[in-house]
Amino acid sequence: MKKQTKLGQNFLIDHTIIKKIIQTSRINKDDVIYEVGTGKGILTTELCKISKYVHSFELDSILYSRCKRNLTHKNLELLNLDGFNEHLAIPFDVFFSSLPYYESRNAVTWLCQRDFRKGIILLQREFVEKLLSKPGEKNYRAISILSQYRFSIKMLLDVPYTSFSPSPKVESVLIEICPRTSPLSNKVIKDIQFLLSFRKKTISFIVNYFKKNYNRNFDGFDYNEFGKNKLVNLSPVDIVRFSTYLNNGTFNTKR
Ligand SMILES: C[S@@+](CC[C@H](N)C(=O)[O-])C[C@H]1O[C@@H](n2cnc3c(N)ncnc32)[C@H](O)[C@@H]1O
């Protein structure tokens, strides 16, 4: 079969790593799994053995048809659809995916809006570093703020490129994400993404910009709360609180 690099098709082939991924995932017998990227079904088969039900999505219709023929588990639904389709509303406990790099940001943003118990995701190391970037760092971006605010993030396992065929050029890391707030709305996400276009500006500059351009009244804004800091130096919680203030006029004190 011809490799479709546009869909990030690097398939896991190392059975020792596959076993480790399944073990460290700590999935329960009553978990419903939402898998994006069935591929050739190597992880899907293992997931069916240890969970209650698996909904597995695959965009590539050739791979989908091949799995439809070969995987006959009673607790499996295969779907030839985009797993991040906005109109799908299938409830699930565990999100599971070995993701192509180009889709990682989209996937994490999608997950920020969903209610679930945990996510087990295989990602390229550079993207994981971006997710975990700290205030002030070069890679501290909207996606770092959204993911650190919404999830606790733990690195579980290093996965070398030799575990895949074809081998990607970069290392991968298996991470676990566990929600620690309620899902974020699309508006909150968009507001934070917009605010981060001012990442190197000071808080007072941003307040004045919103005052002038959106005709907002920020009388009584307590600059001492943040000092004359640049936005990029604020913690994820403070950036979300600041964004809520700019857009709604109130501080969200609850996590
Ligand atoms: C890195 S491969 C992993 C395949 C398999 N899970 C494995 O570990 O060997 C990613 C798979 O996701 C599929 N894919 C990419 N984006 C997708 C999307 N939005 N929805 C469903 N499948 C997708 C690709 O066609 C590819 O088969």
PDB file of C-alpha atoms and ligand atoms in Angstrom:
ATOM      1  CA  MET A   1       0.000   0.000   0.000  1.00  0.00           C
ATOM      2  CA  LYS A   2       1.324   3.476  -0.859  1.00  0.00           C
ATOM      3  CA  LYS A   3       2.290   5.551   2.175  1.00  0.00           C
ATOM      4  CA  GLN A   4       0.076   8.646   2.585  1.00  0.00           C
ATOM      5  CA  THR A   5       2.438  11.087   4.295  1.00  0.00           C
ATOM      6  CA  LYS A   6      -0.163  13.833   4.177  1.00  0.00           C
ATOM      7  CA  LEU A   7      -2.121  12.014   6.886  1.00  0.00           C
ATOM      8  CA  GLY A   8       0.970  11.479   9.072  1.00  0.00           C
ATOM      9  CA  GLN A   9       0.846   7.734   8.571  1.00  0.00           C
ATOM     10  CA  ASN A  10       3.657   6.353  10.716  1.00  0.00           C
ATOM     11  CA  PHE A  11       2.482   3.021  12.076  1.00  0.00           C
ATOM     12  CA  LEU A  12       3.647   1.472  15.335  1.00  0.00           C
ATOM     13  CA  ILE A  13       5.433  -1.826  14.696  1.00  0.00           C
ATOM     14  CA  ASP A  14       7.384  -2.426  17.925  1.00  0.00           C
ATOM     15  CA  HIS A  15       5.407  -4.923  20.007  1.00  0.00           C
ATOM     16  CA  THR A  16       7.404  -4.240  23.190  1.00  0.00           C
ATOM     17  CA  ILE A  17       6.512  -0.529  22.957  1.00  0.00           C
ATOM     18  CA  ILE A  18       2.876  -1.312  22.134  1.00  0.00           C
ATOM     19  CA  LYS A  19       2.675  -3.473  25.281  1.00  0.00           C
ATOM     20  CA  LYS A  20       4.248  -0.675  27.372  1.00  0.00           C
ATOM     21  CA  ILE A  21       1.838   1.922  25.918  1.00  0.00           C
ATOM     22  CA  ILE A  22      -1.139  -0.245  26.840  1.00  0.00           C
ATOM     23  CA  GLN A  23       0.216  -0.981  30.346  1.00  0.00           C
ATOM     24  CA  THR A  24       1.045   2.645  31.210  1.00  0.00           C
ATOM     25  CA  SER A  25      -2.350   3.819  29.900  1.00  0.00           C
ATOM     26  CA  ARG A  26      -4.138   2.227  32.895  1.00  0.00           C
ATOM     27  CA  ILE A  27      -7.453   1.867  31.077  1.00  0.00           C
ATOM     28  CA  ASN A  28     -10.360   0.310  33.011  1.00  0.00           C
ATOM     29  CA  LYS A  29     -12.725  -2.437  31.885  1.00  0.00           C
ATOM     30  CA  ASP A  30     -15.647   0.020  32.022  1.00  0.00           C
ATOM     31  CA  ASP A  31     -13.948   2.778  29.985  1.00  0.00           C
ATOM     32  CA  VAL A  32     -15.377   3.871  26.637  1.00  0.00           C
ATOM     33  CA  ILE A  33     -12.489   4.810  24.321  1.00  0.00           C
ATOM     34  CA  TYR A  34     -12.431   7.419  21.551  1.00  0.00           C
ATOM     35  CA  GLU A  35      -9.507   6.584  19.277  1.00  0.00           C
ATOM     36  CA  VAL A  36      -8.474   8.926  16.469  1.00  0.00           C
ATOM     37  CA  GLY A  37      -6.414   7.216  13.755  1.00  0.00           C
ATOM     38  CA  THR A  38      -7.186   3.481  13.589  1.00  0.00           C
ATOM     39  CA  GLY A  39      -4.322   3.029  11.111  1.00  0.00           C
ATOM     40  CA  LYS A  40      -3.834  -0.716  10.635  1.00  0.00           C
ATOM     41  CA  GLY A  41      -5.606  -1.351  13.945  1.00  0.00           C
ATOM     42  CA  ILE A  42      -2.609  -2.425  16.010  1.00  0.00           C
ATOM     43  CA  LEU A  43      -3.536  -0.349  19.077  1.00  0.00           C
ATOM     44  CA  THR A  44      -7.274  -0.663  18.407  1.00  0.00           C
ATOM     45  CA  THR A  45      -7.086  -4.451  18.841  1.00  0.00           C
ATOM     46  CA  GLU A  46      -5.354  -4.089  22.227  1.00  0.00           C
ATOM     47  CA  LEU A  47      -7.794  -1.381  23.345  1.00  0.00           C
ATOM     48  CA  CYS A  48     -10.774  -3.657  22.584  1.00  0.00           C
ATOM     49  CA  LYS A  49      -9.315  -6.303  24.933  1.00  0.00           C
ATOM     50  CA  ILE A  50      -9.061  -4.009  27.969  1.00  0.00           C
ATOM     51  CA  SER A  51     -12.019  -1.614  27.703  1.00  0.00           C
ATOM     52  CA  LYS A  52     -15.809  -1.616  27.503  1.00  0.00           C
ATOM     53  CA  TYR A  53     -16.165  -0.102  24.033  1.00  0.00           C
ATOM     54  CA  VAL A  54     -13.970   1.511  21.365  1.00  0.00           C
ATOM     55  CA  HIS A  55     -15.084   4.135  18.805  1.00  0.00           C
ATOM     56  CA  SER A  56     -12.187   4.307  16.361  1.00  0.00           C
ATOM     57  CA  PHE A  57     -11.944   6.931  13.612  1.00  0.00           C
ATOM     58  CA  GLU A  58      -9.889   6.682  10.433  1.00  0.00           C
ATOM     59  CA  LEU A  59      -9.887   9.235   7.616  1.00  0.00           C
ATOM     60  CA  ASP A  60      -8.172   7.005   5.073  1.00  0.00           C
ATOM     61  CA  SER A  61     -10.865   4.858   3.445  1.00  0.00           C
ATOM     62  CA  ILE A  62      -8.407   2.150   2.348  1.00  0.00           C
ATOM     63  CA  LEU A  63      -7.181   1.629   5.915  1.00  0.00           C
ATOM     64  CA  TYR A  64     -10.745   1.846   7.200  1.00  0.00           C
ATOM     65  CA  SER A  65     -11.948  -0.888   4.798  1.00  0.00           C
ATOM     66  CA  ARG A  66      -8.991  -3.085   5.656  1.00  0.00           C
ATOM     67  CA  CYS A  67      -9.745  -2.833   9.400  1.00  0.00           C
ATOM     68  CA  LYS A  68     -13.466  -3.345   8.756  1.00  0.00           C
ATOM     69  CA  ARG A  69     -12.575  -6.713   7.173  1.00  0.00           C
ATOM     70  CA  ASN A  70     -10.009  -7.786   9.771  1.00  0.00           C
ATOM     71  CA  LEU A  71     -11.197  -6.478  13.132  1.00  0.00           C
ATOM     72  CA  THR A  72     -14.272  -8.321  14.338  1.00  0.00           C
ATOM     73  CA  HIS A  73     -14.445  -7.307  18.024  1.00  0.00           C
ATOM     74  CA  LYS A  74     -18.017  -6.961  19.285  1.00  0.00           C
ATOM     75  CA  ASN A  75     -17.126  -3.888  21.353  1.00  0.00           C
ATOM     76  CA  LEU A  76     -15.710  -1.944  18.369  1.00  0.00           C
ATOM     77  CA  GLU A  77     -17.216   0.683  16.104  1.00  0.00           C
ATOM     78  CA  LEU A  78     -15.048   1.731  13.143  1.00  0.00           C
ATOM     79  CA  LEU A  79     -15.847   5.071  11.538  1.00  0.00           C
ATOM     80  CA  ASN A  80     -14.480   6.399   8.258  1.00  0.00           C
ATOM     81  CA  LEU A  81     -14.687   9.987   9.524  1.00  0.00           C
ATOM     82  CA  ASP A  82     -12.611  12.863  10.839  1.00  0.00           C
ATOM     83  CA  GLY A  83     -12.355  12.177  14.584  1.00  0.00           C
ATOM     84  CA  PHE A  84     -12.260  15.921  15.270  1.00  0.00           C
ATOM     85  CA  ASN A  85     -15.465  16.659  13.400  1.00  0.00           C
ATOM     86  CA  GLU A  86     -17.255  19.390  15.353  1.00  0.00           C
ATOM     87  CA  HIS A  87     -20.652  17.776  14.830  1.00  0.00           C
ATOM     88  CA  LEU A  88     -19.824  14.460  16.499  1.00  0.00           C
ATOM     89  CA  ALA A  89     -21.100  14.225  20.043  1.00  0.00           C
ATOM     90  CA  ILE A  90     -20.143  10.712  21.121  1.00  0.00           C
ATOM     91  CA  PRO A  91     -19.525  10.568  24.895  1.00  0.00           C
ATOM     92  CA  PHE A  92     -16.287   8.846  25.974  1.00  0.00           C
ATOM     93  CA  ASP A  93     -14.084   8.296  29.023  1.00  0.00           C
ATOM     94  CA  VAL A  94     -10.647   8.012  27.430  1.00  0.00           C
ATOM     95  CA  PHE A  95      -9.267   9.776  24.352  1.00  0.00           C
ATOM     96  CA  PHE A  96      -6.523   7.701  22.714  1.00  0.00           C
ATOM     97  CA  SER A  97      -4.404   8.677  19.719  1.00  0.00           C
ATOM     98  CA  SER A  98      -1.063   8.465  17.999  1.00  0.00           C
ATOM     99  CA  LEU A  99      -1.292  11.816  16.269  1.00  0.00           C
ATOM    100  CA  PRO A 100       0.370  13.363  13.252  1.00  0.00           C
ATOM    101  CA  TYR A 101       2.267  16.574  14.197  1.00  0.00           C
ATOM    102  CA  TYR A 102       0.175  18.809  11.936  1.00  0.00           C
ATOM    103  CA  GLU A 103      -2.976  17.743  13.759  1.00  0.00           C
ATOM    104  CA  SER A 104      -1.669  18.060  17.352  1.00  0.00           C
ATOM    105  CA  ARG A 105      -2.722  21.658  18.042  1.00  0.00           C
ATOM    106  CA  ASN A 106      -6.159  21.113  16.561  1.00  0.00           C
ATOM    107  CA  ALA A 107      -6.580  17.954  18.670  1.00  0.00           C
ATOM    108  CA  VAL A 108      -5.601  19.599  21.973  1.00  0.00           C
ATOM    109  CA  THR A 109      -7.908  22.563  21.254  1.00  0.00           C
ATOM    110  CA  TRP A 110     -10.733  20.121  20.459  1.00  0.00           C
ATOM    111  CA  LEU A 111     -10.051  18.232  23.716  1.00  0.00           C
ATOM    112  CA  CYS A 112     -10.156  21.481  25.742  1.00  0.00           C
ATOM    113  CA  GLN A 113     -13.853  21.665  24.809  1.00  0.00           C
ATOM    114  CA  ARG A 114     -14.740  18.050  25.672  1.00  0.00           C
ATOM    115  CA  ASP A 115     -15.718  16.334  28.896  1.00  0.00           C
ATOM    116  CA  PHE A 116     -13.772  13.104  29.554  1.00  0.00           C
ATOM    117  CA  ARG A 117     -11.700  11.294  32.201  1.00  0.00           C
ATOM    118  CA  LYS A 118      -8.274  11.257  30.574  1.00  0.00           C
ATOM    119  CA  GLY A 119      -6.365  11.319  27.306  1.00  0.00           C
ATOM    120  CA  ILE A 120      -3.457   9.115  26.273  1.00  0.00           C
ATOM    121  CA  ILE A 121      -1.678  10.739  23.351  1.00  0.00           C
ATOM    122  CA  LEU A 122       1.472   9.930  21.415  1.00  0.00           C
ATOM    123  CA  LEU A 123       2.973  13.207  20.206  1.00  0.00           C
ATOM    124  CA  GLN A 124       6.198  14.520  18.765  1.00  0.00           C
ATOM    125  CA  ARG A 125       8.616  15.646  21.477  1.00  0.00           C
ATOM    126  CA  GLU A 126       8.790  19.266  20.173  1.00  0.00           C
ATOM    127  CA  PHE A 127       5.037  19.616  20.517  1.00  0.00           C
ATOM    128  CA  VAL A 128       5.072  18.166  24.063  1.00  0.00           C
ATOM    129  CA  GLU A 129       7.779  20.716  24.949  1.00  0.00           C
ATOM    130  CA  LYS A 130       5.501  23.452  23.633  1.00  0.00           C
ATOM    131  CA  LEU A 131       2.585  22.165  25.728  1.00  0.00           C
ATOM    132  CA  LEU A 132       4.762  22.184  28.859  1.00  0.00           C
ATOM    133  CA  SER A 133       6.505  25.546  28.236  1.00  0.00           C
ATOM    134  CA  LYS A 134       6.687  27.860  31.211  1.00  0.00           C
ATOM    135  CA  PRO A 135       5.877  31.610  31.427  1.00  0.00           C
ATOM    136  CA  GLY A 136       8.551  33.716  29.735  1.00  0.00           C
ATOM    137  CA  GLU A 137       9.837  30.889  27.539  1.00  0.00           C
ATOM    138  CA  LYS A 138      10.044  31.145  23.747  1.00  0.00           C
ATOM    139  CA  ASN A 139       7.537  28.347  23.226  1.00  0.00           C
ATOM    140  CA  TYR A 140       4.981  29.656  25.752  1.00  0.00           C
ATOM    141  CA  ARG A 141       2.033  30.040  23.372  1.00  0.00           C
ATOM    142  CA  ALA A 142      -1.773  29.974  23.431  1.00  0.00           C
ATOM    143  CA  ILE A 143      -1.717  26.164  23.233  1.00  0.00           C
ATOM    144  CA  SER A 144       0.580  25.966  26.326  1.00  0.00           C
ATOM    145  CA  ILE A 145      -1.789  28.212  28.287  1.00  0.00           C
ATOM    146  CA  LEU A 146      -4.964  26.401  27.222  1.00  0.00           C
ATOM    147  CA  SER A 147      -3.579  22.930  27.879  1.00  0.00           C
ATOM    148  CA  GLN A 148      -1.891  23.744  31.221  1.00  0.00           C
ATOM    149  CA  TYR A 149      -5.006  25.554  32.438  1.00  0.00           C
ATOM    150  CA  ARG A 150      -7.402  22.794  31.434  1.00  0.00           C
ATOM    151  CA  PHE A 151      -5.267  19.665  32.057  1.00  0.00           C
ATOM    152  CA  SER A 152      -2.661  18.199  34.287  1.00  0.00           C
ATOM    153  CA  ILE A 153      -0.086  16.814  31.860  1.00  0.00           C
ATOM    154  CA  LYS A 154       2.258  13.919  32.568  1.00  0.00           C
ATOM    155  CA  MET A 155       4.943  12.397  30.315  1.00  0.00           C
ATOM    156  CA  LEU A 156       4.550   8.608  30.418  1.00  0.00           C
ATOM    157  CA  LEU A 157       6.992   7.092  27.960  1.00  0.00           C
ATOM    158  CA  ASP A 158       9.628   7.957  25.354  1.00  0.00           C
ATOM    159  CA  VAL A 159       8.917   6.270  22.039  1.00  0.00           C
ATOM    160  CA  PRO A 160      11.902   6.140  19.661  1.00  0.00           C
ATOM    161  CA  TYR A 161      11.387   6.692  15.939  1.00  0.00           C
ATOM    162  CA  THR A 162      12.532   3.115  15.310  1.00  0.00           C
ATOM    163  CA  SER A 163       9.196   1.940  16.804  1.00  0.00           C
ATOM    164  CA  PHE A 164       7.367   3.175  13.693  1.00  0.00           C
ATOM    165  CA  SER A 165       7.239   2.252  10.031  1.00  0.00           C
ATOM    166  CA  PRO A 166       7.982   4.360   8.128  1.00  0.00           C
ATOM    167  CA  SER A 167      10.216   6.000  10.779  1.00  0.00           C
ATOM    168  CA  PRO A 168       9.448   9.664  11.428  1.00  0.00           C
ATOM    169  CA  LYS A 169      12.491  11.974  11.658  1.00  0.00           C
ATOM    170  CA  VAL A 170      11.737  12.937  15.250  1.00  0.00           C
ATOM    171  CA  GLU A 171      11.245  11.334  18.661  1.00  0.00           C
ATOM    172  CA  SER A 172       7.796  10.841  20.146  1.00  0.00           C
ATOM    173  CA  VAL A 173       6.512  10.956  23.710  1.00  0.00           C
ATOM    174  CA  LEU A 174       3.427   9.339  25.212  1.00  0.00           C
ATOM    175  CA  ILE A 175       1.587  11.743  27.501  1.00  0.00           C
ATOM    176  CA  GLU A 176      -1.419  11.533  29.792  1.00  0.00           C
ATOM    177  CA  ILE A 177      -3.742  14.517  30.148  1.00  0.00           C
ATOM    178  CA  CYS A 178      -6.378  14.726  32.900  1.00  0.00           C
ATOM    179  CA  PRO A 179      -8.964  17.518  32.915  1.00  0.00           C
ATOM    180  CA  ARG A 180      -8.900  19.701  36.031  1.00  0.00           C
ATOM    181  CA  THR A 181     -11.482  22.304  35.021  1.00  0.00           C
ATOM    182  CA  SER A 182     -14.807  22.039  33.220  1.00  0.00           C
ATOM    183  CA  PRO A 183     -14.632  22.179  29.399  1.00  0.00           C
ATOM    184  CA  LEU A 184     -13.725  25.566  27.884  1.00  0.00           C
ATOM    185  CA  SER A 185     -16.104  27.246  25.458  1.00  0.00           C
ATOM    186  CA  ASN A 186     -15.047  28.050  21.919  1.00  0.00           C
ATOM    187  CA  LYS A 187     -15.329  31.766  22.785  1.00  0.00           C
ATOM    188  CA  VAL A 188     -12.965  31.480  25.766  1.00  0.00           C
ATOM    189  CA  ILE A 189     -10.461  29.647  23.538  1.00  0.00           C
ATOM    190  CA  LYS A 190     -10.715  32.231  20.753  1.00  0.00           C
ATOM    191  CA  ASP A 191     -10.368  35.104  23.281  1.00  0.00           C
ATOM    192  CA  ILE A 192      -7.183  33.559  24.716  1.00  0.00           C
ATOM    193  CA  GLN A 193      -5.753  32.907  21.236  1.00  0.00           C
ATOM    194  CA  PHE A 194      -6.397  36.559  20.332  1.00  0.00           C
ATOM    195  CA  LEU A 195      -4.949  37.844  23.603  1.00  0.00           C
ATOM    196  CA  LEU A 196      -1.748  35.895  22.926  1.00  0.00           C
ATOM    197  CA  SER A 197      -1.137  37.998  19.814  1.00  0.00           C
ATOM    198  CA  PHE A 198      -0.046  40.563  22.468  1.00  0.00           C
ATOM    199  CA  ARG A 199       2.295  38.139  24.226  1.00  0.00           C
ATOM    200  CA  LYS A 200       5.235  40.556  24.433  1.00  0.00           C
ATOM    201  CA  LYS A 201       3.143  43.588  25.429  1.00  0.00           C
ATOM    202  CA  THR A 202       2.658  44.870  28.957  1.00  0.00           C
ATOM    203  CA  ILE A 203      -0.644  44.453  30.774  1.00  0.00           C
ATOM    204  CA  SER A 204      -1.196  48.232  30.793  1.00  0.00           C
ATOM    205  CA  PHE A 205      -0.629  48.396  26.992  1.00  0.00           C
ATOM    206  CA  ILE A 206      -3.211  45.636  26.466  1.00  0.00           C
ATOM    207  CA  VAL A 207      -5.779  47.257  28.761  1.00  0.00           C
ATOM    208  CA  ASN A 208      -5.363  50.564  26.896  1.00  0.00           C
ATOM    209  CA  TYR A 209      -5.669  48.775  23.548  1.00  0.00           C
ATOM    210  CA  PHE A 210      -8.977  47.170  24.591  1.00  0.00           C
ATOM    211  CA  LYS A 211     -10.172  50.485  26.038  1.00  0.00           C
ATOM    212  CA  LYS A 212      -9.461  52.323  22.796  1.00  0.00           C
ATOM    213  CA  ASN A 213     -10.472  49.711  20.239  1.00  0.00           C
ATOM    214  CA  TYR A 214     -13.454  48.139  21.972  1.00  0.00           C
ATOM    215  CA  ASN A 215     -14.653  51.197  23.814  1.00  0.00           C
ATOM    216  CA  ARG A 216     -14.472  49.367  27.120  1.00  0.00           C
ATOM    217  CA  ASN A 217     -14.393  50.927  30.541  1.00  0.00           C
ATOM    218  CA  PHE A 218     -11.684  49.518  32.771  1.00  0.00           C
ATOM    219  CA  ASP A 219     -11.945  52.100  35.554  1.00  0.00           C
ATOM    220  CA  GLY A 220     -10.861  50.520  38.761  1.00  0.00           C
ATOM    221  CA  PHE A 221      -8.613  47.963  37.086  1.00  0.00           C
ATOM    222  CA  ASP A 222      -6.044  46.945  39.692  1.00  0.00           C
ATOM    223  CA  TYR A 223      -2.676  47.057  37.897  1.00  0.00           C
ATOM    224  CA  ASN A 224      -1.004  45.939  41.081  1.00  0.00           C
ATOM    225  CA  GLU A 225      -2.626  42.569  40.590  1.00  0.00           C
ATOM    226  CA  PHE A 226      -0.179  41.904  37.740  1.00  0.00           C
ATOM    227  CA  GLY A 227       2.296  44.765  38.073  1.00  0.00           C
ATOM    228  CA  LYS A 228       3.729  46.116  34.814  1.00  0.00           C
ATOM    229  CA  ASN A 229       4.430  42.604  33.634  1.00  0.00           C
ATOM    230  CA  LYS A 230       4.442  41.483  30.035  1.00  0.00           C
ATOM    231  CA  LEU A 231       1.640  39.084  29.189  1.00  0.00           C
ATOM    232  CA  VAL A 232       4.136  36.317  28.376  1.00  0.00           C
ATOM    233  CA  ASN A 233       5.305  36.290  32.018  1.00  0.00           C
ATOM    234  CA  LEU A 234       1.861  35.536  33.468  1.00  0.00           C
ATOM    235  CA  SER A 235       0.842  32.027  34.569  1.00  0.00           C
ATOM    236  CA  PRO A 236      -1.857  30.159  32.594  1.00  0.00           C
ATOM    237  CA  VAL A 237      -4.387  30.795  35.389  1.00  0.00           C
ATOM    238  CA  ASP A 238      -3.644  34.554  35.402  1.00  0.00           C
ATOM    239  CA  ILE A 239      -3.851  34.762  31.599  1.00  0.00           C
ATOM    240  CA  VAL A 240      -7.277  33.071  31.637  1.00  0.00           C
ATOM    241  CA  ARG A 241      -8.416  35.413  34.443  1.00  0.00           C
ATOM    242  CA  PHE A 242      -7.088  38.450  32.556  1.00  0.00           C
ATOM    243  CA  SER A 243      -8.781  37.347  29.330  1.00  0.00           C
ATOM    244  CA  THR A 244     -12.076  36.884  31.200  1.00  0.00           C
ATOM    245  CA  TYR A 245     -11.691  40.380  32.634  1.00  0.00           C
ATOM    246  CA  LEU A 246     -10.951  41.978  29.268  1.00  0.00           C
ATOM    247  CA  ASN A 247     -13.855  40.263  27.566  1.00  0.00           C
ATOM    248  CA  ASN A 248     -16.493  40.128  30.324  1.00  0.00           C
ATOM    249  CA  GLY A 249     -15.360  42.765  32.795  1.00  0.00           C
ATOM    250  CA  THR A 250     -15.160  40.254  35.663  1.00  0.00           C
ATOM    251  CA  PHE A 251     -12.379  38.221  37.159  1.00  0.00           C
ATOM    252  CA  ASN A 252     -12.986  34.504  37.075  1.00  0.00           C
ATOM    253  CA  THR A 253     -11.647  33.458  40.445  1.00  0.00           C
ATOM    254  CA  LYS A 254     -12.716  29.832  40.143  1.00  0.00           C
ATOM    255  CA  ARG A 255     -10.568  27.277  38.397  1.00  0.00           C
TER     256      ARG A 255
HETATM  257  C1  LIG B   1       0.434   8.171  13.196  1.00  0.00           C
HETATM  258  S1  LIG B   1      -0.801   7.156  12.397  1.00  0.00           S
HETATM  259  C2  LIG B   1      -1.179   6.032  13.725  1.00  0.00           C
HETATM  260  C3  LIG B   1      -1.940   4.783  13.315  1.00  0.00           C
HETATM  261  C4  LIG B   1      -2.107   3.705  14.389  1.00  0.00           C
HETATM  262  N1  LIG B   1      -2.916   4.170  15.497  1.00  0.00           N
HETATM  263  C5  LIG B   1      -0.748   3.242  14.898  1.00  0.00           C
HETATM  264  O1  LIG B   1      -0.398   3.605  16.031  1.00  0.00           O
HETATM  265  O2  LIG B   1      -0.061   2.542  14.172  1.00  0.00           O
HETATM  266  C6  LIG B   1      -2.168   8.282  12.399  1.00  0.00           C
HETATM  267  C7  LIG B   1      -3.418   7.763  11.700  1.00  0.00           C
HETATM  268  O3  LIG B   1      -4.459   8.719  11.883  1.00  0.00           O
HETATM  269  C8  LIG B   1      -5.178   8.897  10.666  1.00  0.00           C
HETATM  270  N2  LIG B   1      -5.754  10.243  10.789  1.00  0.00           N
HETATM  271  C9  LIG B   1      -5.100  11.424  10.673  1.00  0.00           C
HETATM  272  N3  LIG B   1      -5.941  12.436  10.966  1.00  0.00           N
HETATM  273  C10 LIG B   1      -7.148  11.877  11.275  1.00  0.00           C
HETATM  274  C11 LIG B   1      -8.411  12.422  11.675  1.00  0.00           C
HETATM  275  N4  LIG B   1      -8.603  13.739  11.807  1.00  0.00           N
HETATM  276  N5  LIG B   1      -9.437  11.558  11.930  1.00  0.00           N
HETATM  277  C12 LIG B   1      -9.262  10.221  11.782  1.00  0.00           C
HETATM  278  N6  LIG B   1      -8.078   9.661  11.406  1.00  0.00           N
HETATM  279  C13 LIG B   1      -7.040  10.473  11.171  1.00  0.00           C
HETATM  280  C14 LIG B   1      -4.143   8.687   9.585  1.00  0.00           C
HETATM  281  O4  LIG B   1      -4.738   8.298   8.355  1.00  0.00           O
HETATM  282  C15 LIG B   1      -3.281   7.561  10.201  1.00  0.00           C
HETATM  283  O5  LIG B   1      -3.770   6.292   9.844  1.00  0.00           O
END
